[in-house]
Coordinates of C-alpha atoms (C1' of nucleotides) in Angstrom, one line a residue:
Chain A
M1 CA -49.3 -25.8 -13.5
D2 CA -52.5 -27.3 -11.9
E3 CA -52.8 -28.4 -8.2
K4 CA -51.6 -25.0 -7.1
E5 CA -52.3 -25.8 -3.6
D6 CA -50.2 -28.7 -3.4
E7 CA -47.4 -26.5 -4.8
K8 CA -47.6 -23.8 -2.4
E9 CA -47.6 -26.2 0.4
K10 CA -44.5 -28.0 -0.3
E11 CA -42.4 -25.1 -2.0
K12 CA -41.0 -23.9 1.2
K13 CA -39.8 -27.5 2.4
E14 CA -38.7 -28.4 -1.2
G15 CA -35.6 -29.9 0.3
E16 CA -34.9 -33.2 1.7
V17 CA -38.0 -35.0 2.8
D18 CA -37.9 -37.5 5.7
R19 CA -38.4 -41.1 4.4
G20 CA -41.5 -41.6 6.4
D21 CA -43.0 -38.3 5.3
V22 CA -43.9 -39.2 2.0
T23 CA -45.8 -42.2 2.8
G24 CA -48.4 -40.1 4.5
K25 CA -49.9 -39.4 1.2
G26 CA -51.0 -42.5 -0.6
G27 CA -48.6 -44.9 0.9
V28 CA -49.8 -47.6 3.3
G29 CA -47.2 -46.7 5.9
A30 CA -44.4 -48.6 4.1
M31 CA -41.2 -46.8 3.4
R32 CA -40.8 -46.1 -0.3
L33 CA -37.5 -47.4 -1.8
P34 CA -36.1 -46.8 -5.3
S35 CA -37.6 -49.0 -7.8
L36 CA -37.4 -49.9 -11.5
R37 CA -40.4 -49.8 -13.9
C38 CA -39.0 -52.5 -16.3
A39 CA -39.5 -55.7 -18.2
P40 CA -36.6 -58.4 -17.9
L41 CA -34.4 -59.3 -20.9
L42 CA -34.9 -62.9 -20.3
E43 CA -38.2 -64.5 -19.3
E44 CA -36.9 -66.7 -16.3
K45 CA -35.2 -63.9 -14.4
D46 CA -36.7 -60.6 -13.5
S47 CA -34.0 -58.2 -13.2
L48 CA -35.6 -56.0 -10.5
L49 CA -33.6 -55.1 -7.6
D50 CA -34.3 -57.1 -4.4
E51 CA -35.0 -55.2 -1.3
R52 CA -31.7 -55.3 0.1
L53 CA -30.2 -53.5 -2.7
R54 CA -32.9 -51.1 -2.9
R55 CA -32.3 -50.2 0.7
R56 CA -28.5 -49.7 0.1
L57 CA -29.4 -47.6 -2.9
A58 CA -31.8 -45.5 -0.9
E59 CA -28.8 -44.7 1.4
I60 CA -26.8 -42.9 -1.3
G61 CA -29.8 -40.6 -2.3
T62 CA -32.2 -38.4 -0.7
L63 CA -35.9 -38.5 -1.2
R64 CA -37.3 -35.2 -2.3
R65 CA -40.7 -33.6 -3.2
L66 CA -40.9 -31.0 -5.9
P67 CA -43.8 -29.0 -7.2
A68 CA -45.3 -29.2 -10.6
G69 CA -43.4 -27.3 -13.2
T70 CA -40.0 -27.7 -11.6
P71 CA -37.1 -27.7 -14.1
L72 CA -35.0 -30.8 -13.1
Q73 CA -32.2 -30.6 -15.5
E74 CA -31.0 -28.6 -18.5
E75 CA -29.7 -30.0 -21.8
G76 CA -25.9 -29.6 -21.9
E77 CA -25.6 -28.9 -18.3
K78 CA -23.0 -30.8 -16.1
A79 CA -24.9 -33.8 -14.8
V80 CA -24.8 -33.5 -10.9
S81 CA -27.6 -36.0 -10.2
I82 CA -29.8 -38.7 -11.5
L83 CA -33.6 -39.1 -10.4
N84 CA -35.5 -42.1 -9.6
L85 CA -39.2 -41.0 -9.7
V86 CA -41.3 -42.4 -7.0
E87 CA -44.5 -40.4 -7.6
G88 CA -45.8 -38.1 -10.4
I89 CA -44.7 -37.4 -14.1
V90 CA -41.8 -35.9 -15.7
A91 CA -41.3 -34.9 -19.3
T92 CA -37.8 -34.7 -21.0
Y93 CA -37.5 -32.5 -24.0
R94 CA -35.2 -30.6 -26.3
L95 CA -35.4 -27.2 -27.8
S96 CA -35.1 -27.2 -31.8
D97 CA -33.1 -24.5 -33.3
E98 CA -36.2 -22.6 -34.0
G99 CA -36.9 -22.7 -30.2
E100 CA -39.6 -25.3 -30.4
R101 CA -39.8 -27.7 -27.6
R102 CA -39.8 -31.3 -28.5
I103 CA -40.9 -33.8 -25.8
L104 CA -38.9 -37.0 -26.0
S105 CA -40.5 -38.9 -23.3
F106 CA -42.9 -39.1 -20.4
H107 CA -41.5 -40.6 -17.1
F108 CA -43.7 -42.3 -14.5
P109 CA -42.8 -43.9 -11.0
G110 CA -40.0 -46.3 -11.4
D111 CA -38.3 -44.5 -14.1
L112 CA -34.8 -43.0 -14.0
I113 CA -34.2 -39.4 -15.3
G114 CA -30.8 -38.2 -16.2
L115 CA -29.5 -39.7 -19.4
L116 CA -26.1 -38.4 -19.8
E117 CA -23.2 -38.3 -22.2
K118 CA -19.7 -37.3 -21.3
G119 CA -20.9 -36.2 -17.9
R120 CA -23.5 -33.7 -19.4
Y121 CA -27.3 -34.1 -19.4
V122 CA -28.4 -35.0 -23.1
N123 CA -32.0 -33.7 -22.6
S124 CA -33.8 -31.1 -20.4
A125 CA -36.3 -32.3 -18.0
R126 CA -39.3 -30.9 -15.9
A127 CA -41.9 -32.0 -13.6
L128 CA -45.5 -32.1 -15.1
T129 CA -47.1 -32.7 -11.8
P130 CA -45.9 -32.5 -8.3
I131 CA -43.3 -35.3 -7.9
V132 CA -41.4 -37.3 -5.4
A133 CA -38.2 -38.7 -6.3
Y134 CA -34.9 -40.1 -5.1
V135 CA -32.1 -37.8 -6.0
F136 CA -28.8 -39.5 -6.5
P137 CA -25.4 -37.7 -7.0
T138 CA -24.2 -38.9 -10.3
A139 CA -20.8 -39.9 -9.3
A140 CA -22.0 -41.9 -6.2
F141 CA -24.6 -43.5 -8.3
L142 CA -22.4 -44.7 -11.0
R143 CA -19.9 -45.8 -8.3
F144 CA -22.7 -47.9 -6.7
L145 CA -23.3 -49.5 -10.0
G146 CA -19.8 -50.7 -10.4
E147 CA -19.6 -51.9 -7.0
H148 CA -22.7 -54.0 -7.2
P149 CA -22.9 -56.5 -9.8
G150 CA -26.5 -57.4 -10.4
V151 CA -27.5 -53.9 -9.8
E152 CA -25.8 -52.9 -13.1
E153 CA -27.6 -55.7 -14.6
A154 CA -31.0 -54.1 -13.5
F155 CA -30.1 -50.9 -14.8
L156 CA -28.9 -52.4 -18.2
A157 CA -32.4 -53.9 -18.5
K158 CA -33.8 -50.5 -17.6
A159 CA -31.8 -48.8 -20.3
H160 CA -33.2 -51.4 -22.8
Q161 CA -36.8 -50.7 -21.7
D162 CA -36.2 -47.1 -22.2
L163 CA -34.8 -47.9 -25.7
R164 CA -37.8 -49.8 -26.5
E165 CA -40.0 -47.0 -25.5
A166 CA -38.0 -44.4 -27.6
E167 CA -38.6 -46.6 -30.5
Q168 CA -42.3 -46.8 -29.7
H169 CA -42.4 -43.1 -29.7
A170 CA -40.7 -43.1 -33.2
L171 CA -43.5 -45.5 -34.4
M172 CA -45.9 -42.9 -32.9
L173 CA -44.4 -40.1 -34.9
A174 CA -44.2 -42.3 -38.1
R175 CA -48.0 -42.4 -38.4
R176 CA -49.3 -39.8 -40.8
E177 CA -52.7 -38.9 -39.4
A178 CA -53.0 -37.0 -36.1
H179 CA -55.8 -39.0 -34.7
E180 CA -53.7 -42.2 -35.1
R181 CA -50.8 -40.7 -33.2
L182 CA -53.1 -39.7 -30.5
L183 CA -54.7 -42.8 -30.2
L184 CA -51.4 -44.5 -29.7
L185 CA -50.4 -41.9 -27.0
L186 CA -53.8 -42.4 -25.1
D187 CA -53.3 -46.2 -25.2
L188 CA -49.6 -45.7 -23.6
L189 CA -51.1 -43.4 -20.9
R190 CA -53.8 -46.0 -20.2
K191 CA -51.2 -48.5 -19.3
R192 CA -49.2 -46.0 -17.2
L193 CA -51.7 -44.0 -15.4
P194 CA -54.2 -44.8 -12.9
V195 CA -57.6 -45.4 -14.5
K196 CA -61.1 -45.5 -13.3
E197 CA -63.0 -48.4 -14.5
G198 CA -66.3 -47.3 -16.3
E199 CA -69.1 -49.6 -17.4
G200 CA -68.5 -52.2 -20.1
G201 CA -64.7 -52.0 -20.6
A202 CA -64.7 -48.2 -20.8
V203 CA -62.0 -46.4 -18.7
V204 CA -61.7 -42.9 -17.5
L205 CA -58.4 -41.2 -17.8
D206 CA -57.3 -37.9 -16.2
L207 CA -54.7 -36.5 -18.4
P208 CA -51.7 -34.9 -16.6
L209 CA -51.0 -33.1 -19.9
R210 CA -52.0 -29.8 -21.4
R211 CA -52.7 -29.9 -25.2
A212 CA -49.4 -28.3 -25.7
D213 CA -47.5 -31.1 -24.0
I214 CA -49.4 -33.5 -26.2
A215 CA -48.6 -31.5 -29.4
D216 CA -45.0 -31.3 -28.5
Y217 CA -44.7 -35.1 -28.0
L218 CA -46.8 -36.1 -31.0
G219 CA -45.0 -33.6 -33.3
L220 CA -48.3 -31.6 -34.0
S221 CA -49.8 -28.3 -33.3
V222 CA -52.4 -27.9 -30.4
E223 CA -55.0 -27.2 -33.0
A224 CA -54.3 -30.5 -34.7
V225 CA -54.4 -32.2 -31.3
S226 CA -57.7 -30.7 -30.5
R227 CA -59.2 -31.7 -33.9
A228 CA -57.7 -35.1 -33.2
F229 CA -59.6 -35.4 -30.1
G230 CA -62.7 -34.4 -31.9
R231 CA -62.3 -37.0 -34.7
L232 CA -61.6 -39.7 -32.3
E233 CA -64.8 -38.7 -30.4
E234 CA -66.8 -38.8 -33.8
E235 CA -65.4 -42.2 -34.6
G236 CA -66.6 -43.5 -31.2
Y237 CA -63.1 -44.1 -29.7
L238 CA -63.6 -41.8 -26.8
R239 CA -65.7 -39.2 -25.1
L240 CA -64.3 -36.0 -23.6
L241 CA -65.8 -35.4 -20.3
T242 CA -63.7 -32.4 -19.7
P243 CA -60.7 -31.3 -21.7
R244 CA -58.5 -33.2 -19.3
R245 CA -60.8 -36.1 -18.6
V246 CA -61.3 -38.7 -21.4
E247 CA -63.5 -41.7 -21.3
L248 CA -61.9 -44.4 -23.5
L249 CA -64.5 -46.4 -24.9
P250 CA -64.1 -50.2 -25.4
L251 CA -65.1 -50.9 -29.0
S252 CA -61.5 -50.7 -30.0
K253 CA -61.5 -54.3 -31.3
E254 CA -59.9 -53.9 -34.6
R255 CA -57.8 -51.1 -33.5
V256 CA -56.3 -52.8 -30.5
A257 CA -54.3 -54.8 -32.8
A258 CA -53.3 -51.8 -34.6
L259 CA -51.5 -50.6 -31.6
A260 CA -48.3 -52.2 -32.4
Chain B
M1 CA -29.1 -56.2 -53.3
D2 CA -26.1 -54.9 -54.8
E3 CA -22.6 -56.3 -54.8
K4 CA -24.0 -59.6 -56.1
E5 CA -20.6 -61.0 -57.0
D6 CA -19.6 -60.8 -53.3
E7 CA -22.7 -62.4 -52.2
K8 CA -22.3 -65.3 -54.6
E9 CA -18.9 -65.9 -53.6
K10 CA -19.6 -66.0 -49.9
E11 CA -23.0 -67.6 -49.9
K12 CA -21.6 -71.0 -49.9
K13 CA -19.3 -70.4 -46.9
E14 CA -21.8 -68.3 -45.1
G15 CA -21.1 -70.3 -41.9
E16 CA -18.2 -69.6 -39.6
V17 CA -15.3 -67.8 -41.0
D18 CA -11.9 -68.1 -39.8
R19 CA -10.6 -65.2 -37.7
G20 CA -7.9 -64.4 -40.0
D21 CA -9.9 -64.5 -43.1
V22 CA -11.9 -61.4 -42.7
T23 CA -9.0 -59.3 -42.4
G24 CA -8.1 -60.0 -45.9
K25 CA -10.5 -57.4 -46.9
G26 CA -9.8 -53.9 -45.6
G27 CA -8.0 -55.2 -42.4
V28 CA -4.2 -54.5 -42.1
G29 CA -3.6 -57.9 -40.9
A30 CA -4.7 -57.4 -37.4
M31 CA -7.5 -59.7 -36.2
R32 CA -10.7 -58.1 -35.7
L33 CA -12.3 -58.3 -32.4
P34 CA -15.8 -57.4 -31.1
S35 CA -15.9 -53.5 -30.3
L36 CA -18.6 -51.0 -29.2
R37 CA -19.3 -47.8 -31.1
C38 CA -20.1 -45.8 -28.0
A39 CA -19.5 -42.5 -26.3
P40 CA -18.8 -42.9 -22.6
L41 CA -21.2 -41.6 -19.8
L42 CA -18.6 -39.7 -18.0
E43 CA -15.8 -37.7 -19.6
E44 CA -12.9 -39.1 -17.7
K45 CA -13.3 -42.7 -18.4
D46 CA -14.1 -44.2 -21.7
S47 CA -16.0 -47.2 -21.3
L48 CA -14.7 -49.2 -24.3
L49 CA -13.6 -52.7 -23.6
D50 CA -10.0 -53.4 -23.2
E51 CA -8.3 -55.6 -25.5
R52 CA -8.1 -58.5 -23.2
L53 CA -11.9 -58.4 -22.6
R54 CA -12.6 -58.2 -26.4
R55 CA -10.4 -61.3 -26.9
R56 CA -12.4 -63.2 -24.2
L57 CA -15.5 -62.1 -25.7
A58 CA -14.5 -63.2 -29.2
E59 CA -14.0 -66.7 -27.7
I60 CA -17.7 -67.0 -26.8
G61 CA -18.9 -66.0 -30.3
T62 CA -18.3 -66.9 -33.9
L63 CA -17.4 -64.4 -36.7
R64 CA -19.6 -64.7 -39.7
R65 CA -20.0 -63.1 -43.1
L66 CA -23.4 -62.8 -44.5
P67 CA -24.7 -61.5 -47.8
A68 CA -26.7 -58.5 -48.2
G69 CA -30.5 -58.9 -47.7
T70 CA -29.9 -61.6 -45.1
P71 CA -32.8 -61.5 -42.6
L72 CA -31.0 -61.5 -39.2
Q73 CA -33.9 -61.8 -36.6
E74 CA -37.8 -61.6 -36.6
E75 CA -39.8 -59.6 -34.3
G76 CA -41.3 -61.7 -31.6
E77 CA -39.0 -64.8 -32.4
K78 CA -37.2 -66.5 -29.7
A79 CA -33.9 -64.6 -29.4
V80 CA -31.1 -67.3 -29.8
S81 CA -28.2 -64.8 -30.7
I82 CA -27.0 -61.3 -30.4
L83 CA -24.8 -59.6 -33.1
N84 CA -21.9 -57.4 -33.0
L85 CA -21.4 -55.7 -36.4
V86 CA -17.9 -55.7 -37.7
E87 CA -18.6 -54.5 -41.1
G88 CA -21.4 -53.4 -43.3
I89 CA -24.8 -52.0 -42.4
V90 CA -27.9 -53.4 -40.9
A91 CA -31.4 -52.1 -40.5
T92 CA -34.0 -53.0 -37.7
Y93 CA -37.6 -52.5 -38.4
R94 CA -41.1 -53.4 -37.7
L95 CA -44.1 -53.9 -39.8
S96 CA -47.1 -51.9 -38.9
D97 CA -50.5 -53.5 -38.8
E98 CA -51.1 -52.2 -42.4
G99 CA -48.2 -54.1 -43.3
E100 CA -46.0 -51.1 -43.8
R101 CA -42.2 -51.4 -43.0
R102 CA -41.0 -48.8 -40.3
I103 CA -37.3 -48.7 -40.1
L104 CA -36.3 -47.9 -36.5
S105 CA -32.6 -47.7 -36.9
F106 CA -29.5 -48.2 -38.9
H107 CA -26.6 -50.1 -37.4
F108 CA -22.9 -49.8 -38.2
P109 CA -19.7 -51.4 -37.2
G110 CA -19.4 -51.5 -33.5
D111 CA -23.2 -51.9 -33.0
L112 CA -25.2 -54.5 -31.3
I113 CA -28.3 -55.9 -32.9
G114 CA -30.7 -58.2 -30.8
L115 CA -32.7 -56.0 -28.5
L116 CA -34.6 -58.4 -26.6
E117 CA -37.6 -58.4 -24.1
K118 CA -38.4 -61.5 -22.0
G119 CA -36.1 -63.6 -24.3
R120 CA -37.7 -62.5 -27.6
Y121 CA -36.6 -60.1 -30.3
V122 CA -38.3 -56.8 -30.2
N123 CA -37.7 -55.9 -33.8
S124 CA -36.8 -57.6 -37.1
A125 CA -33.4 -57.0 -38.6
R126 CA -32.0 -57.3 -42.0
A127 CA -28.5 -56.7 -43.6
L128 CA -28.6 -53.9 -46.2
T129 CA -25.1 -54.7 -47.4
P130 CA -22.9 -57.7 -47.0
I131 CA -21.9 -57.9 -43.4
V132 CA -19.3 -59.4 -41.1
A133 CA -20.5 -59.8 -37.6
Y134 CA -19.8 -61.7 -34.3
V135 CA -22.6 -63.9 -33.5
F136 CA -23.0 -64.6 -29.8
P137 CA -25.6 -67.0 -28.4
T138 CA -27.8 -65.0 -26.1
A139 CA -27.4 -67.1 -23.1
A140 CA -23.6 -67.2 -23.2
F141 CA -23.5 -63.3 -24.0
L142 CA -25.6 -62.5 -20.9
R143 CA -23.6 -64.9 -18.8
F144 CA -20.5 -63.3 -19.8
L145 CA -22.0 -59.9 -18.9
G146 CA -22.7 -61.1 -15.4
E147 CA -19.4 -62.6 -14.8
H148 CA -17.3 -59.6 -16.1
P149 CA -18.1 -56.4 -14.2
G150 CA -16.8 -53.7 -16.3
V151 CA -18.1 -55.2 -19.4
E152 CA -21.6 -54.9 -18.2
E153 CA -20.6 -51.2 -17.6
A154 CA -19.5 -50.8 -21.4
F155 CA -22.7 -52.3 -22.4
L156 CA -24.8 -50.1 -20.3
A157 CA -23.0 -47.1 -21.9
K158 CA -23.8 -48.8 -25.3
A159 CA -27.4 -49.0 -24.5
H160 CA -27.5 -45.4 -23.5
Q161 CA -25.9 -44.5 -26.8
D162 CA -28.7 -46.5 -28.7
L163 CA -31.2 -44.7 -26.6
R164 CA -29.7 -41.3 -27.5
E165 CA -29.9 -42.2 -31.2
A166 CA -33.4 -43.4 -31.1
E167 CA -34.3 -40.1 -29.4
Q168 CA -32.4 -38.5 -32.4
H169 CA -34.5 -40.5 -34.6
A170 CA -37.7 -39.2 -32.9
L171 CA -36.4 -35.6 -33.4
M172 CA -36.0 -36.3 -37.2
L173 CA -39.6 -37.6 -37.4
A174 CA -40.9 -34.6 -35.5
R175 CA -39.7 -32.5 -38.4
R176 CA -42.6 -31.4 -40.5
E177 CA -40.9 -31.0 -43.8
A178 CA -39.4 -33.8 -45.8
H179 CA -36.4 -32.1 -46.8
E180 CA -35.5 -31.2 -43.3
R181 CA -35.8 -34.9 -42.2
L182 CA -33.7 -36.0 -45.1
L183 CA -31.0 -33.5 -44.4
L184 CA -30.8 -34.8 -40.8
L185 CA -30.3 -38.3 -42.1
L186 CA -27.6 -37.3 -44.6
D187 CA -25.9 -35.5 -41.7
L188 CA -26.2 -38.7 -39.5
L189 CA -24.9 -40.8 -42.5
R190 CA -21.9 -38.6 -43.1
K191 CA -20.9 -39.1 -39.5
R192 CA -21.1 -42.9 -39.8
L193 CA -20.2 -43.8 -43.3
P194 CA -16.9 -43.6 -45.1
V195 CA -16.8 -40.2 -47.1
K196 CA -14.6 -39.1 -49.9
E197 CA -13.4 -35.6 -49.4
G198 CA -14.2 -33.2 -52.4
E199 CA -13.0 -29.8 -52.8
G200 CA -13.7 -27.0 -50.3
G201 CA -15.2 -29.1 -47.6
A202 CA -17.7 -30.9 -49.9
V203 CA -17.9 -34.6 -49.2
V204 CA -19.1 -37.4 -51.5
L205 CA -21.2 -40.0 -49.8
D206 CA -22.3 -43.3 -51.3
L207 CA -25.6 -44.3 -49.9
P208 CA -26.2 -47.9 -49.0
L209 CA -30.0 -47.3 -48.9
R210 CA -32.7 -47.3 -51.5
R211 CA -35.1 -44.6 -51.6
A212 CA -37.5 -47.1 -50.1
D213 CA -35.2 -47.6 -47.1
I214 CA -35.0 -43.8 -46.6
A215 CA -38.7 -43.4 -46.9
D216 CA -39.3 -46.0 -44.2
Y217 CA -36.8 -44.4 -41.9
L218 CA -38.2 -40.9 -42.3
G219 CA -41.8 -41.8 -42.3
L220 CA -42.3 -40.6 -45.9
S221 CA -43.3 -42.0 -49.2
V222 CA -40.5 -42.6 -51.7
E223 CA -42.0 -39.8 -53.9
A224 CA -41.5 -37.4 -51.2
V225 CA -38.0 -38.4 -50.6
S226 CA -37.3 -38.0 -54.2
R227 CA -38.7 -34.5 -54.2
A228 CA -36.8 -33.8 -51.0
F229 CA -33.4 -34.6 -52.7
G230 CA -34.4 -32.4 -55.6
R231 CA -35.4 -29.6 -53.3
L232 CA -32.2 -29.8 -51.3
E233 CA -30.3 -29.7 -54.5
E234 CA -32.2 -26.5 -55.5
E235 CA -31.4 -24.9 -52.4
G236 CA -27.7 -25.8 -52.8
Y237 CA -27.2 -28.3 -50.0
L238 CA -26.0 -31.1 -52.2
R239 CA -25.6 -32.5 -55.7
L240 CA -26.8 -35.9 -56.9
L241 CA -24.2 -37.4 -58.8
T242 CA -26.1 -40.5 -59.3
P243 CA -29.2 -41.4 -57.4
R244 CA -27.0 -43.3 -54.8
R245 CA -24.1 -41.0 -54.8
V246 CA -24.5 -37.6 -53.2
E247 CA -22.0 -34.7 -52.9
L248 CA -22.8 -32.7 -49.7
L249 CA -21.8 -29.1 -50.3
P250 CA -20.3 -27.1 -47.6
L251 CA -22.4 -24.0 -47.4
S252 CA -24.5 -25.4 -44.6
K253 CA -23.4 -22.7 -42.2
E254 CA -26.6 -21.8 -40.5
R255 CA -28.0 -25.2 -41.0
V256 CA -25.2 -26.8 -39.3
A257 CA -26.4 -25.4 -36.0
A258 CA -29.9 -26.6 -37.0
L259 CA -28.7 -30.2 -37.0
A260 CA -29.6 -30.4 -33.3
Chain C
dC1 C1' -65.8 -8.2 -12.9
dG2 C1' -61.7 -8.1 -15.7
dG3 C1' -57.6 -11.0 -16.6
dT4 C1' -54.9 -14.8 -18.0
dA5 C1' -54.0 -19.3 -19.5
dC6 C1' -56.0 -22.9 -21.7
dG7 C1' -58.9 -25.0 -25.3
dT8 C1' -61.7 -25.0 -29.5
dT9 C1' -63.3 -23.5 -33.9
dG10 C1' -63.1 -21.5 -38.8
dA11 C1' -60.6 -20.1 -43.2
dC12 C1' -56.8 -20.3 -46.1
dC13 C1' -52.6 -22.2 -47.9
dC14 C1' -48.9 -25.4 -48.5
dC15 C1' -47.0 -29.8 -48.7
dA16 C1' -47.1 -34.8 -48.6
dT17 C1' -49.8 -38.8 -50.2
dT18 C1' -51.7 -41.2 -54.0
dC19 C1' -52.3 -42.8 -58.4
dA20 C1' -50.3 -42.8 -62.8
dA21 C1' -46.8 -42.7 -66.1
dA22 C1' -42.4 -42.3 -67.9
dG23 C1' -37.3 -42.3 -67.5
dG24 C1' -32.8 -44.7 -66.3
dG25 C1' -29.4 -48.8 -65.4
dG26 C1' -27.9 -53.1 -64.7
dG27 C1' -28.3 -57.9 -65.6
dT28 C1' -29.7 -61.8 -68.4
dG29 C1' -30.3 -64.1 -72.5
dG30 C1' -30.2 -64.2 -77.2
Chain D
dC1 C1' -23.0 -57.0 -78.6
dC2 C1' -27.5 -55.9 -78.6
dA3 C1' -32.2 -56.3 -76.8
dC4 C1' -35.3 -56.9 -73.3
dC5 C1' -36.8 -56.8 -68.8
dC6 C1' -37.1 -55.7 -64.0
dC7 C1' -36.3 -52.7 -60.4
dC8 C1' -35.4 -48.4 -58.8
dT9 C1' -36.0 -43.5 -59.3
dT10 C1' -38.2 -39.5 -61.2
dT11 C1' -41.9 -36.5 -62.6
dG12 C1' -46.7 -34.9 -63.0
dA13 C1' -51.6 -34.0 -61.4
dA14 C1' -55.2 -34.2 -58.2
dT15 C1' -56.5 -34.8 -53.3
dG16 C1' -56.5 -34.2 -48.5
dG17 C1' -54.9 -33.1 -44.0
dG18 C1' -52.1 -30.3 -41.0
dG19 C1' -50.0 -25.5 -40.2
dT20 C1' -50.9 -21.0 -39.5
dC21 C1' -53.4 -17.1 -38.2
dA22 C1' -57.3 -15.2 -36.0
dA23 C1' -61.2 -15.1 -33.2
dC24 C1' -64.0 -17.0 -29.9
dG25 C1' -65.2 -19.9 -25.8
dT26 C1' -64.1 -21.3 -21.1
dA27 C1' -62.6 -21.9 -16.4
dC28 C1' -60.2 -20.3 -12.7
dC29 C1' -58.5 -16.4 -9.8
dG30 C1' -57.5 -12.1 -8.2

DNA sequence: CGGTACGTTGACCCCATTCAAAGGGGGTGG
DNA sequence: CCACCCCCTTTGAATGGGGTCAACGTACCG
């Protein structure tokens, strides 16, 4: 949607990307391997994949770069591939019977996209920004899981992480007032997105989402989202530098605890 | 809460239950083993546990019967055990900062209770009815997973099932009108609870939930839930035989599709 | 300079919340 | 067996916040 120049540039070579290629942008030269953004089930062991397994995993997939707005999968479609996001942001969503789009989750680097049931995608997914992702054929991916105990454990932990985050989303939606929901979302984004430190604990956040995306995630109308921003600004939680750039102010003392 | 006589009766022997004992109520004499309520990831293979593994699993846990209302785990507490529900209904919930209870999910026979992160419970859980459940020590359970590939696969599928259901819950909460949310919940309960067939496609449902439970799950006030029942009754979706006994009427043609 | 997509603001209405009060319904104790 | 009580549920009236529709503002781009 934005960053049009980026899109244009890559659209023609949207196919496989040489492993080293991607690192040219942002990487420090190290090759990027599949990874999981995940908290472990038990404290002692962190169930992240070790580098050997990540290398093996990389062999069964292909690294691809896709422009913003790319539809990645459709609800009900036969699931041919599973994505491991390396860079960028993806939204998964469903269309209600009235044709309204309900965003179920945002995905960040280290996430897996491609929840499936009986071989079919459960949700639709779409890149919100230009993305880089490993693409694994579903069958090969699942076979790999079965053959590598320890890997399966890591992905089990990841599924649990996703579950916790879905529950968090439900808690967000259970909030009655629009500005409360928005505050929770902004807090979530602050943890996931790169932030620029401001003075005195304030941070500046560049939102990769349009108002419509936020509305569809929070179960609100775009107008309500807009007013919620206004209200949070009045109450001193933030300042809108531009519609897409927010400065989160520090005085959230009592409300920090509120963000269960 | 209800079925007091049952509670009393078992309260004293709330500890371990002999395997054969439980089958006396409802079972056909066959011993009840751990099981998973779950749809497979791929169509061809159903990832349910085979009987041999279920038997092995049974050995590392104990079958227990607990009265309605029993607190099963507390948010943030060190996770000592994981439950596999055999009979009855459990709710998991969290308390918001204002002290309001938000029910995150209802659990039915074949479900696992005990989502954990870094060795601690993520949510609180409480039996809504008298329950029978396998209780597994967390450590032993996870060890068992690691030692039995194929079991881990089944539990991965189960985690994905829970994730889909959490997303379904989010879709419920995203509905704007109370009667829409309630209708979705009733449809969910119809699929999970035993129903008595009425005439012409109507089914009678005995709700194991109080209005407060429904309200906390749907993000509404009890009054709104009550009015939502009234509205669904007016619109011909159901009849309230008693506050806890609902007859779901069949004419849901167009709305059946609406229950995405 | 016009166009388009995005964002904001205003007016009005509807519905859920809230507070209040009044019905059940089951269990306990007299 | 009845009376009482407690909890659950329902109903009513007033309030407020979000949906909707409409219009305006804005930025980017051709």
